[in-house]
Each structure stands twice: as C-alpha cells, then as structure tokens.
Tab-separated table of C-alpha atoms in Angstrom:
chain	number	residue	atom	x	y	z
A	1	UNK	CA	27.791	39.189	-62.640
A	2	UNK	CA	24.325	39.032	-62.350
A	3	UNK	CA	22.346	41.363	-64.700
A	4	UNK	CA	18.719	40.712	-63.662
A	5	UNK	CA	18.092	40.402	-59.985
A	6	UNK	CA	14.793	39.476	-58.600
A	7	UNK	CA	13.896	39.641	-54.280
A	8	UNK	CA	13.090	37.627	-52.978
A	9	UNK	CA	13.425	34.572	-54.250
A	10	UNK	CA	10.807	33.114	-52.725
A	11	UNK	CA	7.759	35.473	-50.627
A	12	UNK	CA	5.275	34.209	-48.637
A	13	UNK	CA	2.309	35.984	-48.095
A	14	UNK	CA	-1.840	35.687	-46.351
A	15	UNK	CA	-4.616	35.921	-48.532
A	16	UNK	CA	-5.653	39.652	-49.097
A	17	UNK	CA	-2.028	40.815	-47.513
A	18	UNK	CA	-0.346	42.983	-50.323
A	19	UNK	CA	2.823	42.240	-51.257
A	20	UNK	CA	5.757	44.075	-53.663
A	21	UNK	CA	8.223	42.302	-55.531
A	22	UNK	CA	11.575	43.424	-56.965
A	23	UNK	CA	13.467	43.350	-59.809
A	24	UNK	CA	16.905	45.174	-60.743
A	25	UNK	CA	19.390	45.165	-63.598
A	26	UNK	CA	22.461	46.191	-64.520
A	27	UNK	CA	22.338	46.422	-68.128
A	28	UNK	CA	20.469	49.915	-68.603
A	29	UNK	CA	18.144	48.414	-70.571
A	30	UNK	CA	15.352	50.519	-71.111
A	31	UNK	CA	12.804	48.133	-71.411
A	32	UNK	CA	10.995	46.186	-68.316
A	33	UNK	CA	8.731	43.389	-68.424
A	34	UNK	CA	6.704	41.940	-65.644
A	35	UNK	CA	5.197	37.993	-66.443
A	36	UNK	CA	3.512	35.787	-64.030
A	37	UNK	CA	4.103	32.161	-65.194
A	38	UNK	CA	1.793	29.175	-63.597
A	39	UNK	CA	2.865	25.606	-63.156
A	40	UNK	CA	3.593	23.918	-66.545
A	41	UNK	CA	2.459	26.869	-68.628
A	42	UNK	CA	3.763	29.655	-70.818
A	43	UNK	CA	4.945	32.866	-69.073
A	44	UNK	CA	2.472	35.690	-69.397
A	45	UNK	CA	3.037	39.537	-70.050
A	46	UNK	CA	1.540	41.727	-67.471
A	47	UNK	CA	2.711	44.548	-68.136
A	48	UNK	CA	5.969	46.341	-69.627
A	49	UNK	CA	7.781	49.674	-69.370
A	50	UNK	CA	9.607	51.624	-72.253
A	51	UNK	CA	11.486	53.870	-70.111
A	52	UNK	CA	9.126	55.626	-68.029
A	53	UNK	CA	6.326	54.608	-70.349
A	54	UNK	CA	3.817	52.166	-68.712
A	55	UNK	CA	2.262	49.736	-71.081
A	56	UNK	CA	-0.585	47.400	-69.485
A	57	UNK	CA	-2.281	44.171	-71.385
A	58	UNK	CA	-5.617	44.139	-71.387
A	59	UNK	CA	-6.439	41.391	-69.380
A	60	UNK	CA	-3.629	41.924	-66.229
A	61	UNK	CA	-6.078	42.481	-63.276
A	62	UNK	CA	-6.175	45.531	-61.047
A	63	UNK	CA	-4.798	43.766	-58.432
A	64	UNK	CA	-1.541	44.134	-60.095
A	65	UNK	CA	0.229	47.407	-60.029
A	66	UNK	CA	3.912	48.429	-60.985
A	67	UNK	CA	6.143	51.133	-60.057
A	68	UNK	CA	9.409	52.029	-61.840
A	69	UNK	CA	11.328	55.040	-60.224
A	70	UNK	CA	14.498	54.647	-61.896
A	71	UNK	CA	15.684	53.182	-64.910
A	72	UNK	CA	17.122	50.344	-62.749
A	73	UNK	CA	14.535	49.265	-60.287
A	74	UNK	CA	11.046	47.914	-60.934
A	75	UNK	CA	8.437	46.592	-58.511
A	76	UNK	CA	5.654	44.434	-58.742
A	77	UNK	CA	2.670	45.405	-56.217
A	78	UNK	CA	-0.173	42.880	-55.460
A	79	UNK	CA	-2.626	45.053	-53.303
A	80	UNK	CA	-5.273	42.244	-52.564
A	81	UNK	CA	-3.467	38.992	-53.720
A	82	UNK	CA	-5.934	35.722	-53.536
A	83	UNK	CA	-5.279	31.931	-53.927
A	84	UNK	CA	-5.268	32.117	-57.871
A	85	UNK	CA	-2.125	34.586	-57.667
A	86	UNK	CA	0.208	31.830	-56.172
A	87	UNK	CA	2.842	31.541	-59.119
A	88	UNK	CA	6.200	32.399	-61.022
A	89	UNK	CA	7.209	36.064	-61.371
A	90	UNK	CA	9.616	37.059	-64.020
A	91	UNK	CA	11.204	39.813	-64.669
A	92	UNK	CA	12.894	40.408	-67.466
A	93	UNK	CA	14.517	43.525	-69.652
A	94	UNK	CA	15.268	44.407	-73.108
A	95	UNK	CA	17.081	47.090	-74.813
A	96	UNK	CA	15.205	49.114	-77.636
A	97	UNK	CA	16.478	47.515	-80.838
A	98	UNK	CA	15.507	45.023	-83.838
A	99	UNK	CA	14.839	42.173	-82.087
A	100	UNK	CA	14.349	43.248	-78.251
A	101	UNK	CA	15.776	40.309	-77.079
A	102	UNK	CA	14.730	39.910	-73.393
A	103	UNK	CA	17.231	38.767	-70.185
A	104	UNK	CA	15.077	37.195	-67.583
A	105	UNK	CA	15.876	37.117	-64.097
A	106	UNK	CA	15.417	33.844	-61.521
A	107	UNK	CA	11.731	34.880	-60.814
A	108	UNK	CA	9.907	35.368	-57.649
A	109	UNK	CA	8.213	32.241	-56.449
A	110	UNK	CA	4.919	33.628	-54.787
A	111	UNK	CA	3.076	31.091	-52.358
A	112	UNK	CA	-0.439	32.852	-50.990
A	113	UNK	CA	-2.037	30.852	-48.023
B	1	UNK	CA	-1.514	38.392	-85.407
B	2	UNK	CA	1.443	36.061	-84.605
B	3	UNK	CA	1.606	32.611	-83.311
B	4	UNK	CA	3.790	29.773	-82.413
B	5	UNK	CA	3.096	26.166	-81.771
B	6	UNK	CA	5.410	23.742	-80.364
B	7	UNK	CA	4.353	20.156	-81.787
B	8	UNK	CA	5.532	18.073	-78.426
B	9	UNK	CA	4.666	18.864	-75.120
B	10	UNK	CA	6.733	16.354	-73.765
B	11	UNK	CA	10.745	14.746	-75.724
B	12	UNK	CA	12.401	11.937	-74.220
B	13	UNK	CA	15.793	10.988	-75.168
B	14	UNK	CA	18.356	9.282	-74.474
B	15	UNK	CA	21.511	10.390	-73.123
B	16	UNK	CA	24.251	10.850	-76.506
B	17	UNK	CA	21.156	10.543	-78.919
B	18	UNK	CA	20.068	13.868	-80.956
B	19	UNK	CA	17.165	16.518	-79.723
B	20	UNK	CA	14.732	17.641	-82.078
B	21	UNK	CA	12.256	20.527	-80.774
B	22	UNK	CA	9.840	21.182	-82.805
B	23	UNK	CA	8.372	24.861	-83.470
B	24	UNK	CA	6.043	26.374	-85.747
B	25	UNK	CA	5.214	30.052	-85.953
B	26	UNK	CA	2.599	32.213	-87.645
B	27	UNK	CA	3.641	36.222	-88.070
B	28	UNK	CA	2.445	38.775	-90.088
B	29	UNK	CA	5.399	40.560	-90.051
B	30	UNK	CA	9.360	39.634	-90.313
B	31	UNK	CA	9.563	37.924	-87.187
B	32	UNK	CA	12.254	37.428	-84.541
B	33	UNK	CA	12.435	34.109	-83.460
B	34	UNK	CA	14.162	32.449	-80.348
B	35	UNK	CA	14.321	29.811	-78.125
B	36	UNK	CA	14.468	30.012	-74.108
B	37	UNK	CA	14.846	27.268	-71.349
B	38	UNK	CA	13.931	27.145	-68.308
B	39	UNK	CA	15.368	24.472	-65.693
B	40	UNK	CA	13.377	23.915	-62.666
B	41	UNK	CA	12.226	27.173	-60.337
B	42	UNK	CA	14.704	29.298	-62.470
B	43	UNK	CA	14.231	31.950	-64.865
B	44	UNK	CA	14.768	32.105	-68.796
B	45	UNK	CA	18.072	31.837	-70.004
B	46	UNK	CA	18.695	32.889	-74.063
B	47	UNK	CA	19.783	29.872	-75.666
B	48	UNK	CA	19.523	31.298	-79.689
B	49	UNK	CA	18.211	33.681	-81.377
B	50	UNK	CA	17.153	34.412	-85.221
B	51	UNK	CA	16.859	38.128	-86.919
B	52	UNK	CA	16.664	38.222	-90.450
B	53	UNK	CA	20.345	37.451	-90.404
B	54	UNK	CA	21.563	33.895	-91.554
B	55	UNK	CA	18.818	31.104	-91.565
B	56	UNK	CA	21.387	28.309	-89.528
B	57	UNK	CA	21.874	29.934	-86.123
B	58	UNK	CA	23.905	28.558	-83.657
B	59	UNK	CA	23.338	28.978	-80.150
B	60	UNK	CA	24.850	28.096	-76.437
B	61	UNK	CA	25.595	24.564	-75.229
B	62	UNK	CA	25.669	22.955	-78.599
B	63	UNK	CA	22.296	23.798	-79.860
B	64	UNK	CA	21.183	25.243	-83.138
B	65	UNK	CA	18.077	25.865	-85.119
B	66	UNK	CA	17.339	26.509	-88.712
B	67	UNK	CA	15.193	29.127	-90.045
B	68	UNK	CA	12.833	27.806	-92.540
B	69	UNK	CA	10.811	30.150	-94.107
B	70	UNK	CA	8.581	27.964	-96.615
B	71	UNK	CA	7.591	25.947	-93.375
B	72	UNK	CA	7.222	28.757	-91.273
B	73	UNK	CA	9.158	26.670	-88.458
B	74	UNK	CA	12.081	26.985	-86.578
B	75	UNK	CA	12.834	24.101	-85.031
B	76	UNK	CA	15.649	23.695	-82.019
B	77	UNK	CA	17.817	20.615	-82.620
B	78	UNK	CA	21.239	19.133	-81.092
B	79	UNK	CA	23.329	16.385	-81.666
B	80	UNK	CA	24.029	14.840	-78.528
B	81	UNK	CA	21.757	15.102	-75.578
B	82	UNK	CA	23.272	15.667	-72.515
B	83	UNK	CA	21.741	15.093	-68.795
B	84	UNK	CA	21.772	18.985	-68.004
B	85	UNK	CA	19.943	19.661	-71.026
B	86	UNK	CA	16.710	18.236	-68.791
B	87	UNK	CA	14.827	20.952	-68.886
B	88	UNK	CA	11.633	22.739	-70.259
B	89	UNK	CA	11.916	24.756	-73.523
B	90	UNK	CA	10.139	27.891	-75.076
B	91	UNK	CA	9.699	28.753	-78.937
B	92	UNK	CA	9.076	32.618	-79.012
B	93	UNK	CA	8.252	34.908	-81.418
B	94	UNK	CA	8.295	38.300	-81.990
B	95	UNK	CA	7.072	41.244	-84.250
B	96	UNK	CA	10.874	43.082	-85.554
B	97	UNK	CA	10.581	45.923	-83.949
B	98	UNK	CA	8.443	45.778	-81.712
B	99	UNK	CA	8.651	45.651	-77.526
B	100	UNK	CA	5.590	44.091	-76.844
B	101	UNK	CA	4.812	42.093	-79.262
B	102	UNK	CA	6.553	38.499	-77.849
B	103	UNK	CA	4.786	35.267	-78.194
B	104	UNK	CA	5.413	32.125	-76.303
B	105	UNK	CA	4.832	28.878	-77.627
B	106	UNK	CA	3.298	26.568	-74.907
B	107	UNK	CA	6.900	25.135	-73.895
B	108	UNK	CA	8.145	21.521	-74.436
B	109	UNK	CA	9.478	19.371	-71.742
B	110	UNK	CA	12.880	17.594	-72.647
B	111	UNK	CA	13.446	14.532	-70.444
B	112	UNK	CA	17.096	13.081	-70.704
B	113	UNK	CA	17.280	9.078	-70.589
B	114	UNK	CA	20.702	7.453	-68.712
C-alpha cells in the first residue's frame, strides 16, 4: 500500500563520493518534490518537477542534481556531497489541483563521513 | 509573500488532557492551510487540511483545527492527548493554486506526559 517509496532508507556515503537517492510513487501524481530537512528544523524545497518540468530554488546548491525519467521515478544526485549535506531527504508528490496537497515518503537518512 | 509562525517550539501535556498547537500565517493570497507530523526518522504524514471549504476541519486521529480568518491563524487542537501523538508538528501554508509555493512553519514538538 505504500504510495511514496524512498531507497534506501538509510545511505552511507565518504566525503566527496556521489551518491543518488530514490523516490517512487504510485499515485501518478504529476508533481515531485525533493526537500532536505536538518535535525530539528523545517523541511526545505530543493527543487520540484511539474511533469517533466524542472523547477529549481534559488538557493539549492549545484551539488544537487535531479533526474526524472518517468512520471514514476525520481532521483536525487549529490555529485560532491560534504559534511554539511548529512541530513533528511524527503520526497514527496502532489497532484495538480487547488490545494496541491503533498504525500511524503519515509525520507532518506544521509550520513557523510 | 506568505508566512507562518508556530508560537511554541516545544507542548507538553499530559496524557487525557487537550493539545493546543498554535499557528499563525501571513498570505497574500487565499491560502491553503495544513498541518503535517512527523514522528521520529519518518516522513510527513497529512493529518488535516483547509481549502476555502468549511472553516472547522476535522482531520485523522481525533484532531481538528479551525480556520480563523480575522486572526489569520489556524491553530491544531485535540481533546485528549494520547502517548502516540508524541511527535513533532508542521503548520504549512500554501498559495491556492500554486505547486511551489508551500511554506513551513518552524515545527512544534508535542511531548506526551504519563
């Protein structure tokens, strides 16, 4: 019954080692949000997709990349990750409507060493 | 621009006693409004939701939260606190129509008293 799947649930990685995270869903939503959350704060948008349309904030660092080759999948890519990266990564969706109302998944805990 | 404050960083109560959340917002706009929790290393579950429909809405596991417009708040309350509610709670808001525009509040953490 799941509807938004994140793997792993926990990844390990070096400094400077990329790393991709994943994110599915079975609601064909069309809408795909990336967050990184940090210990006792807010989530934060990174980035979002409407459909094949790839929306980046302002202040989400190069370092971050996303892919989405389906309307199902969606990866987070962290070419150079450093020390300040370690944290929460939600995904959630939405479907295009009034209130976009957004399903998260369990998140990706990301430790960098 | 839109905002949202939550008034309490931190709630304790105890078990059987009401919950009272407290959230603020600031939107230019008609606003969606909801509330999330999160419980420990998890993600966001969708406990209510407000948009533009009836001002009392009712949500999962016994919560609710009314829509006050002349305050501008929306505050998340219940009337019996229950151990599992433990948990840390977002206030979000969000432009009506819009898919980016989706504001968290800086989360308050409910502790639940034996």
């Amino acid at each position: 019954d799941a509807m938004v799947i994140q793997n792993p649930r926990y990844q390990v990685t070096q400094f400077g080692k990329p790393v991709t995270l994943s994110c599915s869903q079975t609601l064909n939503h069309n809408v795909m949000y990336w967050y990184q959350q940090k210990s006792s704060q807010a989530p934060k948008l990174l980035f979002h997709y409407y459909d094949k349309d790839f929306n980046n904030e302002a202040d989400t660092p190069d370092n971050f990349q996303s892919r989405r080759p389906n309307t199902s999948f969606c990866f987070l890519d962290i070419r150079s990750p450093g020390l300040g990266d370690a944290a929460m990564y939600l995904c959630a969706t939405a479907r295009r409507g009034p209130s976009y109302e957004q399903y998260f998944g369990p998140g990706t805990r990301l430790t960098v060493t | 621009a839109q905002s949202v404050t939550q008034l309490d960083s931190h709630v304790s109560v105890s078990e059987g006693t009401p919950v009272l959340l407290r959230c603020n917002y600031s939107s230019s706009y008609s606003p969606s409004l909801f509330w999330y929790v999160q419980h420990p290393n998890k993600g966001l579950q969708l406990l209510l939701k407000y948009t533009s429909a009836a001002t009392l809405v009712k949500g999962i596991n016994g919560f609710e939260a009314e829509f006050k417009k002349s305050e501008t708040s929306f505050h998340l309350t219940k009337p019996s606190a229950h151990m599992s509610d433990a948990a840390e709670y977002f206030c979000v808001v969000s432009d009506l129509g819009s898919a980016r525009q989706l504001t968290f509040g800086s989360g308050t953490q409910l502790t639940v008293l034996p």
